[in-house]
Amino acid sequence: MSARRAALAALMLGACTPLTFSNTAPVDFTRYRSVYVAPLVIDRYELELHGLSPRDYLIEGLNAGGGFARVDRDPGVVDTHLYVELRVQYDDGFDREDHTYRVTATFELSTPDGRVIDRGQVEDDDSDLYEAVEDALDELVHHYLPSYRL
Amino acid sequence: MLLALLIAAPIAADARRPRPKKKARAPRQRAVQPSRAAAQPDSAVTYGLDWFLVKDKTVVGPNLGFYSGGFGLDVGASFIWLTEDDPNDVVDSFVGALLGFHVYGRALRSGATELRIGTGLDAWPLFGIDADEWLFSWPVYVEGRYWVSRNWGVGAQVRYQLIHSDGLEPGVERDGSEAVPLLFMLTLGGRSG
């Protein structure tokens, strides 16, 4: 390698600046490692999302992308319980094509003895009810992303 | 005597024949070498490959745009990989993408060189972490370009994020120590026309 090329390579390496992506999880996942997802409360609608109940869809999402090491369907020996209530609001809009479903997921994460660790709500809307429910549950999984610094 | 006449006759006849006129020579034209500045198309579709000089990450991807006169639009999609392991195993290597939507002014155009000043929106979908994990920033940048030929050039850009999402930390190391909050980029670019 010529001296010029080496100098150019050194210059480019020197020009490399850091860039960090970070997230701080709402829960300490090293302390609260497992969660039991209680049956979801859904008003009025019977839904299946890709062949799954909304509860199973949420469990699958938390398993794949959430910060909990273990996500359970049974309230056995777990560190936390997650309770979710889905409310659906239908808006007719000005004409039939404008209609939207607004889905609000209100959630609460608590210890088995009832002490609340985290609570909040996420919402999403779409002209398709299934899509709106799915997106709201995806938002909930997104809320429980693990902490990272990349 | 007869022999002398036989030899002389065609010479005399040739002397009487009207000579063809010499073609008028066209005035010699000087070859005109167009300067690079004259060769710069005033509007063009642009394309290229961007490479961001980011520590511990590879950020590279294509761009596409056009300019007309002093203004241009540019969109870019660069993909982000870690070049060292994530200690928390949140991602394997692929982190996501940087989608840039920019407008720029061609502030200086002199011969084969060009200086661009731009702004726009940078979106950072971090698909490698979660499909809903999007970060955003408002960048300003200065870019110098040198057109090696009419259609191909190289460029270098310095980008500063005026506003950015909390989770996006330009100029910050993983351990939290701070450096220059600038992003440097090299580009290999082409243009039509």
mmCIF file of C-alpha atoms in Angstrom:
data_model
loop_
_atom_site.group_PDB
_atom_site.id
_atom_site.type_symbol
_atom_site.label_atom_id
_atom_site.label_comp_id
_atom_site.label_asym_id
_atom_site.label_seq_id
_atom_site.Cartn_x
_atom_site.Cartn_y
_atom_site.Cartn_z
ATOM 1 C CA MET A 1 0.000 0.000 0.000
ATOM 2 C CA SER A 2 1.431 3.356 -0.981
ATOM 3 C CA ALA A 3 1.956 6.075 1.585
ATOM 4 C CA ARG A 4 -0.819 8.121 -0.052
ATOM 5 C CA ARG A 5 -3.337 5.314 0.256
ATOM 6 C CA ALA A 6 -2.332 4.657 3.847
ATOM 7 C CA ALA A 7 -2.721 8.342 4.665
ATOM 8 C CA LEU A 8 -6.162 8.393 3.010
ATOM 9 C CA ALA A 9 -7.248 5.289 4.936
ATOM 10 C CA ALA A 10 -6.005 6.832 8.193
ATOM 11 C CA LEU A 11 -7.859 10.054 7.423
ATOM 12 C CA MET A 12 -11.097 8.182 6.764
ATOM 13 C CA LEU A 13 -10.770 6.127 9.935
ATOM 14 C CA GLY A 14 -10.093 9.323 11.843
ATOM 15 C CA ALA A 15 -13.219 10.881 10.347
ATOM 16 C CA CYS A 16 -15.388 8.066 11.744
ATOM 17 C CA THR A 17 -17.613 9.581 14.397
ATOM 18 C CA PRO A 18 -19.696 7.693 16.937
ATOM 19 C CA LEU A 19 -23.444 7.364 16.541
ATOM 20 C CA THR A 20 -25.440 5.554 19.176
ATOM 21 C CA PHE A 21 -29.020 4.277 19.189
ATOM 22 C CA SER A 22 -30.491 3.854 22.625
ATOM 23 C CA ASN A 23 -33.649 2.948 24.467
ATOM 24 C CA THR A 24 -34.479 2.873 28.145
ATOM 25 C CA ALA A 25 -37.088 0.252 28.953
ATOM 26 C CA PRO A 26 -39.955 1.218 31.288
ATOM 27 C CA VAL A 27 -39.207 -1.840 33.416
ATOM 28 C CA ASP A 28 -36.027 -3.310 34.838
ATOM 29 C CA PHE A 29 -35.980 -6.596 32.942
ATOM 30 C CA THR A 30 -33.076 -7.916 34.958
ATOM 31 C CA ARG A 31 -35.343 -7.768 38.024
ATOM 32 C CA TYR A 32 -38.689 -8.587 36.390
ATOM 33 C CA ARG A 33 -37.734 -11.365 34.035
ATOM 34 C CA SER A 34 -41.043 -13.114 33.445
ATOM 35 C CA VAL A 35 -44.623 -12.063 32.810
ATOM 36 C CA TYR A 36 -48.018 -13.695 32.834
ATOM 37 C CA VAL A 37 -50.360 -12.218 30.224
ATOM 38 C CA ALA A 38 -53.893 -12.293 31.602
ATOM 39 C CA PRO A 39 -56.837 -12.890 29.224
ATOM 40 C CA LEU A 40 -57.502 -9.662 27.347
ATOM 41 C CA VAL A 41 -60.669 -7.729 27.974
ATOM 42 C CA ILE A 42 -62.184 -6.768 24.637
ATOM 43 C CA ASP A 43 -65.490 -4.985 24.300
ATOM 44 C CA ARG A 44 -68.023 -6.269 21.771
ATOM 45 C CA TYR A 45 -65.743 -7.946 19.238
ATOM 46 C CA GLU A 46 -64.600 -11.540 18.681
ATOM 47 C CA LEU A 47 -61.338 -11.352 16.773
ATOM 48 C CA GLU A 48 -58.675 -13.579 15.332
ATOM 49 C CA LEU A 49 -55.373 -12.096 14.161
ATOM 50 C CA HIS A 50 -53.567 -14.370 11.720
ATOM 51 C CA GLY A 51 -55.307 -17.329 13.290
ATOM 52 C CA LEU A 52 -54.441 -16.220 16.824
ATOM 53 C CA SER A 53 -56.540 -14.713 19.546
ATOM 54 C CA PRO A 54 -55.450 -11.162 20.438
ATOM 55 C CA ARG A 55 -53.990 -12.569 23.669
ATOM 56 C CA ASP A 56 -51.894 -15.171 21.824
ATOM 57 C CA TYR A 57 -50.869 -12.531 19.301
ATOM 58 C CA LEU A 58 -49.629 -10.350 22.160
ATOM 59 C CA ILE A 59 -47.799 -13.268 23.805
ATOM 60 C CA GLU A 60 -46.110 -14.100 20.527
ATOM 61 C CA GLY A 61 -45.100 -10.452 20.038
ATOM 62 C CA LEU A 62 -43.703 -10.129 23.566
ATOM 63 C CA ASN A 63 -41.777 -13.373 23.137
ATOM 64 C CA ALA A 64 -40.262 -12.178 19.873
ATOM 65 C CA GLY A 65 -39.497 -8.552 20.674
ATOM 66 C CA GLY A 66 -40.207 -7.735 24.305
ATOM 67 C CA GLY A 67 -37.651 -7.464 27.060
ATOM 68 C CA PHE A 68 -39.068 -10.284 29.226
ATOM 69 C CA ALA A 69 -37.027 -13.460 29.244
ATOM 70 C CA ARG A 70 -40.218 -15.520 29.645
ATOM 71 C CA VAL A 71 -43.843 -14.825 28.665
ATOM 72 C CA ASP A 72 -46.432 -17.196 30.136
ATOM 73 C CA ARG A 73 -50.097 -18.054 29.621
ATOM 74 C CA ASP A 74 -50.344 -19.434 33.147
ATOM 75 C CA PRO A 75 -50.044 -17.402 36.330
ATOM 76 C CA GLY A 76 -47.547 -19.865 37.834
ATOM 77 C CA VAL A 77 -44.247 -18.676 39.199
ATOM 78 C CA VAL A 78 -43.744 -15.383 37.409
ATOM 79 C CA ASP A 79 -42.387 -11.997 38.402
ATOM 80 C CA THR A 80 -45.191 -9.891 36.898
ATOM 81 C CA HIS A 81 -48.758 -9.956 35.608
ATOM 82 C CA LEU A 82 -49.852 -7.974 32.573
ATOM 83 C CA TYR A 83 -53.505 -6.926 32.276
ATOM 84 C CA VAL A 84 -54.739 -5.428 29.015
ATOM 85 C CA GLU A 85 -58.097 -3.968 28.089
ATOM 86 C CA LEU A 86 -58.911 -3.191 24.458
ATOM 87 C CA ARG A 87 -61.554 -0.596 23.650
ATOM 88 C CA VAL A 88 -62.785 -0.050 20.116
ATOM 89 C CA GLN A 89 -64.359 3.162 18.902
ATOM 90 C CA TYR A 90 -66.001 3.203 15.513
ATOM 91 C CA ASP A 91 -66.177 6.465 13.591
ATOM 92 C CA ASP A 92 -68.444 6.631 10.511
ATOM 93 C CA GLY A 93 -66.579 9.541 8.966
ATOM 94 C CA PHE A 94 -68.186 11.674 6.273
ATOM 95 C CA ASP A 95 -68.875 8.742 3.978
ATOM 96 C CA ARG A 96 -68.472 4.974 4.032
ATOM 97 C CA GLU A 97 -64.875 5.093 2.825
ATOM 98 C CA ASP A 98 -63.846 7.398 5.649
ATOM 99 C CA HIS A 99 -64.765 5.103 8.507
ATOM 100 C CA THR A 100 -62.098 4.302 11.082
ATOM 101 C CA TYR A 101 -61.683 2.053 14.071
ATOM 102 C CA ARG A 102 -59.769 3.553 16.938
ATOM 103 C CA VAL A 103 -58.401 0.897 19.251
ATOM 104 C CA THR A 104 -57.098 1.849 22.673
ATOM 105 C CA ALA A 105 -55.119 -0.666 24.715
ATOM 106 C CA THR A 106 -54.991 0.215 28.392
ATOM 107 C CA PHE A 107 -52.456 -1.872 30.275
ATOM 108 C CA GLU A 108 -51.110 -2.427 33.741
ATOM 109 C CA LEU A 109 -48.072 -4.425 34.785
ATOM 110 C CA SER A 110 -47.979 -5.475 38.416
ATOM 111 C CA THR A 111 -46.281 -7.902 40.734
ATOM 112 C CA PRO A 112 -48.276 -11.027 41.700
ATOM 113 C CA ASP A 113 -49.134 -9.374 45.035
ATOM 114 C CA GLY A 114 -50.729 -6.416 43.201
ATOM 115 C CA ARG A 115 -48.059 -3.724 43.336
ATOM 116 C CA VAL A 116 -48.216 -1.705 40.102
ATOM 117 C CA ILE A 117 -44.890 -1.436 38.270
ATOM 118 C CA ASP A 118 -46.015 0.210 35.069
ATOM 119 C CA ARG A 119 -49.247 1.343 33.471
ATOM 120 C CA GLY A 120 -50.325 3.293 30.461
ATOM 121 C CA GLN A 121 -52.202 3.166 27.211
ATOM 122 C CA VAL A 122 -51.422 2.986 23.524
ATOM 123 C CA GLU A 123 -53.758 3.469 20.604
ATOM 124 C CA ASP A 124 -53.964 3.101 16.900
ATOM 125 C CA ASP A 125 -56.571 3.619 14.210
ATOM 126 C CA ASP A 126 -57.248 2.102 10.857
ATOM 127 C CA SER A 127 -60.127 1.576 8.442
ATOM 128 C CA ASP A 128 -59.734 -2.138 9.097
ATOM 129 C CA LEU A 129 -60.627 -3.336 12.585
ATOM 130 C CA TYR A 130 -58.173 -6.244 12.570
ATOM 131 C CA GLU A 131 -55.358 -3.987 11.424
ATOM 132 C CA ALA A 132 -56.182 -1.460 14.134
ATOM 133 C CA VAL A 133 -56.154 -4.112 16.891
ATOM 134 C CA GLU A 134 -52.954 -5.622 15.563
ATOM 135 C CA ASP A 135 -51.233 -2.237 15.432
ATOM 136 C CA ALA A 136 -52.342 -1.351 18.957
ATOM 137 C CA LEU A 137 -50.945 -4.657 20.275
ATOM 138 C CA ASP A 138 -47.720 -4.049 18.298
ATOM 139 C CA GLU A 139 -47.486 -0.682 20.022
ATOM 140 C CA LEU A 140 -47.804 -2.439 23.361
ATOM 141 C CA VAL A 141 -44.966 -4.831 22.466
ATOM 142 C CA HIS A 142 -42.951 -1.798 21.358
ATOM 143 C CA HIS A 143 -43.546 -0.226 24.787
ATOM 144 C CA TYR A 144 -41.854 -3.240 26.396
ATOM 145 C CA LEU A 145 -38.768 -3.238 24.174
ATOM 146 C CA PRO A 146 -35.601 -4.024 26.121
ATOM 147 C CA SER A 147 -33.075 -1.347 26.951
ATOM 148 C CA TYR A 148 -30.286 -1.096 24.427
ATOM 149 C CA ARG A 149 -27.287 0.988 23.459
ATOM 150 C CA LEU A 150 -26.045 0.199 19.966
ATOM 151 C CA MET B 1 13.622 14.626 -86.032
ATOM 152 C CA LEU B 2 10.499 12.502 -86.224
ATOM 153 C CA LEU B 3 11.371 10.947 -82.911
ATOM 154 C CA ALA B 4 11.803 14.396 -81.374
ATOM 155 C CA LEU B 5 8.348 15.445 -82.614
ATOM 156 C CA LEU B 6 6.718 12.312 -81.262
ATOM 157 C CA ILE B 7 8.159 12.948 -77.843
ATOM 158 C CA ALA B 8 7.470 16.659 -77.745
ATOM 159 C CA ALA B 9 3.850 16.505 -79.007
ATOM 160 C CA PRO B 10 2.194 15.053 -75.876
ATOM 161 C CA ILE B 11 4.189 17.406 -73.673
ATOM 162 C CA ALA B 12 2.982 20.397 -75.683
ATOM 163 C CA ALA B 13 -0.582 19.094 -75.626
ATOM 164 C CA ASP B 14 -0.387 18.629 -71.869
ATOM 165 C CA ALA B 15 0.876 22.177 -71.528
ATOM 166 C CA ARG B 16 -2.178 23.518 -73.387
ATOM 167 C CA ARG B 17 -4.675 21.498 -71.350
ATOM 168 C CA PRO B 18 -6.398 23.708 -68.777
ATOM 169 C CA ARG B 19 -5.183 22.904 -65.354
ATOM 170 C CA PRO B 20 -7.767 21.999 -62.792
ATOM 171 C CA LYS B 21 -8.190 24.706 -60.257
ATOM 172 C CA LYS B 22 -6.904 23.913 -56.840
ATOM 173 C CA LYS B 23 -9.645 23.415 -54.395
ATOM 174 C CA ALA B 24 -9.884 26.310 -52.056
ATOM 175 C CA ARG B 25 -8.653 25.162 -48.745
ATOM 176 C CA ALA B 26 -11.154 25.466 -45.991
ATOM 177 C CA PRO B 27 -9.871 27.792 -43.335
ATOM 178 C CA ARG B 28 -8.197 25.688 -40.688
ATOM 179 C CA GLN B 29 -10.447 25.357 -37.683
ATOM 180 C CA ARG B 30 -8.943 25.366 -34.255
ATOM 181 C CA ALA B 31 -10.149 22.484 -32.177
ATOM 182 C CA VAL B 32 -12.308 23.865 -29.381
ATOM 183 C CA GLN B 33 -11.921 22.034 -26.088
ATOM 184 C CA PRO B 34 -15.096 22.576 -24.081
ATOM 185 C CA SER B 35 -14.294 23.377 -20.506
ATOM 186 C CA ARG B 36 -15.782 21.168 -17.779
ATOM 187 C CA ALA B 37 -17.852 24.116 -16.599
ATOM 188 C CA ALA B 38 -19.466 24.400 -20.035
ATOM 189 C CA ALA B 39 -20.129 20.664 -19.960
ATOM 190 C CA GLN B 40 -22.091 20.754 -16.677
ATOM 191 C CA PRO B 41 -25.705 19.881 -17.421
ATOM 192 C CA ASP B 42 -28.055 22.477 -15.976
ATOM 193 C CA SER B 43 -30.494 19.802 -14.881
ATOM 194 C CA ALA B 44 -29.918 16.128 -14.352
ATOM 195 C CA VAL B 45 -31.112 12.999 -12.634
ATOM 196 C CA THR B 46 -28.573 12.014 -10.013
ATOM 197 C CA TYR B 47 -27.773 8.686 -8.436
ATOM 198 C CA GLY B 48 -24.999 7.267 -6.356
ATOM 199 C CA LEU B 49 -23.762 5.330 -3.385
ATOM 200 C CA ASP B 50 -23.365 6.873 0.070
ATOM 201 C CA TRP B 51 -20.976 5.648 2.712
ATOM 202 C CA PHE B 52 -21.213 7.153 6.198
ATOM 203 C CA LEU B 53 -18.054 7.132 8.266
ATOM 204 C CA VAL B 54 -19.549 5.881 11.522
ATOM 205 C CA LYS B 55 -17.558 4.231 14.250
ATOM 206 C CA ASP B 56 -18.356 0.551 14.922
ATOM 207 C CA LYS B 57 -21.070 0.551 12.250
ATOM 208 C CA THR B 58 -21.323 0.141 8.508
ATOM 209 C CA VAL B 59 -23.822 2.565 7.029
ATOM 210 C CA VAL B 60 -24.034 2.372 3.261
ATOM 211 C CA GLY B 61 -26.700 2.645 0.576
ATOM 212 C CA PRO B 62 -27.915 4.201 -2.651
ATOM 213 C CA ASN B 63 -29.299 7.661 -3.324
ATOM 214 C CA LEU B 64 -31.441 9.063 -6.105
ATOM 215 C CA GLY B 65 -32.505 12.573 -6.990
ATOM 216 C CA PHE B 66 -32.441 15.367 -9.485
ATOM 217 C CA TYR B 67 -31.395 18.964 -9.725
ATOM 218 C CA SER B 68 -32.417 21.822 -11.923
ATOM 219 C CA GLY B 69 -30.441 25.005 -11.904
ATOM 220 C CA GLY B 70 -29.497 25.894 -8.374
ATOM 221 C CA PHE B 71 -31.813 23.511 -6.523
ATOM 222 C CA GLY B 72 -32.118 19.791 -6.111
ATOM 223 C CA LEU B 73 -33.974 17.000 -4.347
ATOM 224 C CA ASP B 74 -32.402 13.860 -3.056
ATOM 225 C CA VAL B 75 -33.599 10.681 -1.363
ATOM 226 C CA GLY B 76 -31.294 8.094 0.109
ATOM 227 C CA ALA B 77 -31.673 4.714 1.772
ATOM 228 C CA SER B 78 -28.644 3.531 3.675
ATOM 229 C CA PHE B 79 -28.577 0.337 5.686
ATOM 230 C CA ILE B 80 -26.975 0.009 9.087
ATOM 231 C CA TRP B 81 -24.997 -2.924 10.438
ATOM 232 C CA LEU B 82 -22.966 -3.267 13.606
ATOM 233 C CA THR B 83 -19.333 -4.129 13.036
ATOM 234 C CA GLU B 84 -18.893 -5.262 16.627
ATOM 235 C CA ASP B 85 -21.110 -7.450 18.777
ATOM 236 C CA ASP B 86 -24.021 -6.077 20.751
ATOM 237 C CA PRO B 87 -23.288 -7.098 24.366
ATOM 238 C CA ASN B 88 -27.034 -7.288 25.139
ATOM 239 C CA ASP B 89 -27.884 -9.389 22.064
ATOM 240 C CA VAL B 90 -30.788 -7.138 21.102
ATOM 241 C CA VAL B 91 -29.678 -7.420 17.465
ATOM 242 C CA ASP B 92 -27.371 -9.824 15.657
ATOM 243 C CA SER B 93 -25.789 -7.348 13.280
ATOM 244 C CA PHE B 94 -28.450 -5.623 11.166
ATOM 245 C CA VAL B 95 -29.851 -2.574 12.942
ATOM 246 C CA GLY B 96 -32.046 -0.832 10.359
ATOM 247 C CA ALA B 97 -31.875 1.960 7.863
ATOM 248 C CA LEU B 98 -31.390 5.666 7.406
ATOM 249 C CA LEU B 99 -33.922 7.156 4.996
ATOM 250 C CA GLY B 100 -33.053 10.688 3.939
ATOM 251 C CA PHE B 101 -35.370 13.141 2.183
ATOM 252 C CA HIS B 102 -33.447 16.283 1.335
ATOM 253 C CA VAL B 103 -33.630 19.523 -0.590
ATOM 254 C CA TYR B 104 -30.445 21.351 -1.381
ATOM 255 C CA GLY B 105 -29.125 24.464 -2.991
ATOM 256 C CA ARG B 106 -26.108 24.327 -5.260
ATOM 257 C CA ALA B 107 -24.467 27.246 -3.573
ATOM 258 C CA LEU B 108 -21.255 27.305 -5.585
ATOM 259 C CA ARG B 109 -20.616 25.919 -9.030
ATOM 260 C CA SER B 110 -17.179 26.445 -10.402
ATOM 261 C CA GLY B 111 -15.813 24.256 -13.157
ATOM 262 C CA ALA B 112 -15.919 20.668 -12.024
ATOM 263 C CA THR B 113 -16.550 21.506 -8.385
ATOM 264 C CA GLU B 114 -19.818 22.160 -6.646
ATOM 265 C CA LEU B 115 -20.868 23.032 -3.113
ATOM 266 C CA ARG B 116 -24.277 21.990 -1.867
ATOM 267 C CA ILE B 117 -26.099 23.112 1.243
ATOM 268 C CA GLY B 118 -29.091 21.024 2.203
ATOM 269 C CA THR B 119 -31.691 20.122 4.774
ATOM 270 C CA GLY B 120 -34.701 17.840 5.071
ATOM 271 C CA LEU B 121 -35.756 14.882 7.165
ATOM 272 C CA ASP B 122 -33.836 11.813 8.238
ATOM 273 C CA ALA B 123 -35.915 8.828 9.318
ATOM 274 C CA TRP B 124 -34.218 5.944 11.098
ATOM 275 C CA PRO B 125 -36.418 2.829 11.028
ATOM 276 C CA LEU B 126 -34.611 0.342 13.250
ATOM 277 C CA PHE B 127 -36.197 -2.807 11.786
ATOM 278 C CA GLY B 128 -33.502 -4.971 13.291
ATOM 279 C CA ILE B 129 -34.805 -4.066 16.751
ATOM 280 C CA ASP B 130 -38.561 -3.706 16.176
ATOM 281 C CA ALA B 131 -40.790 -2.814 13.224
ATOM 282 C CA ASP B 132 -42.254 0.082 15.219
ATOM 283 C CA GLU B 133 -38.907 1.470 16.343
ATOM 284 C CA TRP B 134 -38.513 4.677 14.320
ATOM 285 C CA LEU B 135 -36.270 7.613 15.155
ATOM 286 C CA PHE B 136 -36.244 10.963 13.386
ATOM 287 C CA SER B 137 -33.924 13.895 12.957
ATOM 288 C CA TRP B 138 -33.745 17.223 11.170
ATOM 289 C CA PRO B 139 -30.393 17.471 9.423
ATOM 290 C CA VAL B 140 -28.455 20.289 7.796
ATOM 291 C CA TYR B 141 -25.465 19.496 5.650
ATOM 292 C CA VAL B 142 -22.715 20.869 3.489
ATOM 293 C CA GLU B 143 -21.467 18.738 0.639
ATOM 294 C CA GLY B 144 -18.595 19.253 -1.765
ATOM 295 C CA ARG B 145 -18.644 17.488 -5.115
ATOM 296 C CA TYR B 146 -15.976 17.063 -7.717
ATOM 297 C CA TRP B 147 -17.088 15.890 -11.144
ATOM 298 C CA VAL B 148 -14.304 13.706 -12.440
ATOM 299 C CA SER B 149 -16.098 13.478 -15.782
ATOM 300 C CA ARG B 150 -19.357 14.813 -17.176
ATOM 301 C CA ASN B 151 -21.287 11.938 -15.618
ATOM 302 C CA TRP B 152 -19.313 10.781 -12.611
ATOM 303 C CA GLY B 153 -18.204 12.520 -9.495
ATOM 304 C CA VAL B 154 -17.153 12.058 -5.900
ATOM 305 C CA GLY B 155 -18.365 13.963 -2.892
ATOM 306 C CA ALA B 156 -17.857 14.466 0.799
ATOM 307 C CA GLN B 157 -20.541 15.622 3.210
ATOM 308 C CA VAL B 158 -20.664 16.889 6.773
ATOM 309 C CA ARG B 159 -24.071 16.518 8.420
ATOM 310 C CA TYR B 160 -25.358 17.969 11.678
ATOM 311 C CA GLN B 161 -28.651 17.022 13.275
ATOM 312 C CA LEU B 162 -30.432 20.156 14.464
ATOM 313 C CA ILE B 163 -33.151 18.194 16.284
ATOM 314 C CA HIS B 164 -33.317 14.471 16.872
ATOM 315 C CA SER B 165 -35.237 11.801 18.763
ATOM 316 C CA ASP B 166 -33.983 11.008 22.253
ATOM 317 C CA GLY B 167 -32.846 7.559 21.183
ATOM 318 C CA LEU B 168 -30.603 8.941 18.449
ATOM 319 C CA GLU B 169 -27.283 10.157 19.818
ATOM 320 C CA PRO B 170 -24.969 11.560 17.145
ATOM 321 C CA GLY B 171 -21.418 12.026 18.402
ATOM 322 C CA VAL B 172 -21.996 9.876 21.494
ATOM 323 C CA GLU B 173 -20.151 6.635 22.179
ATOM 324 C CA ARG B 174 -21.849 3.542 23.584
ATOM 325 C CA ASP B 175 -20.258 4.238 26.953
ATOM 326 C CA GLY B 176 -21.761 7.737 26.944
ATOM 327 C CA SER B 177 -18.588 9.704 26.253
ATOM 328 C CA GLU B 178 -19.132 12.541 23.823
ATOM 329 C CA ALA B 179 -17.277 13.404 20.617
ATOM 330 C CA VAL B 180 -18.000 15.719 17.691
ATOM 331 C CA PRO B 181 -21.744 15.517 16.928
ATOM 332 C CA LEU B 182 -21.184 15.439 13.177
ATOM 333 C CA LEU B 183 -21.696 12.746 10.615
ATOM 334 C CA PHE B 184 -19.275 12.445 7.721
ATOM 335 C CA MET B 185 -20.263 10.833 4.457
ATOM 336 C CA LEU B 186 -18.502 9.981 1.231
ATOM 337 C CA THR B 187 -20.446 9.535 -1.958
ATOM 338 C CA LEU B 188 -19.768 8.205 -5.410
ATOM 339 C CA GLY B 189 -22.292 9.835 -7.667
ATOM 340 C CA GLY B 190 -23.455 9.757 -11.234
ATOM 341 C CA ARG B 191 -25.799 11.955 -13.240
ATOM 342 C CA SER B 192 -27.653 11.846 -16.506
ATOM 343 C CA GLY B 193 -27.230 14.313 -19.344
#
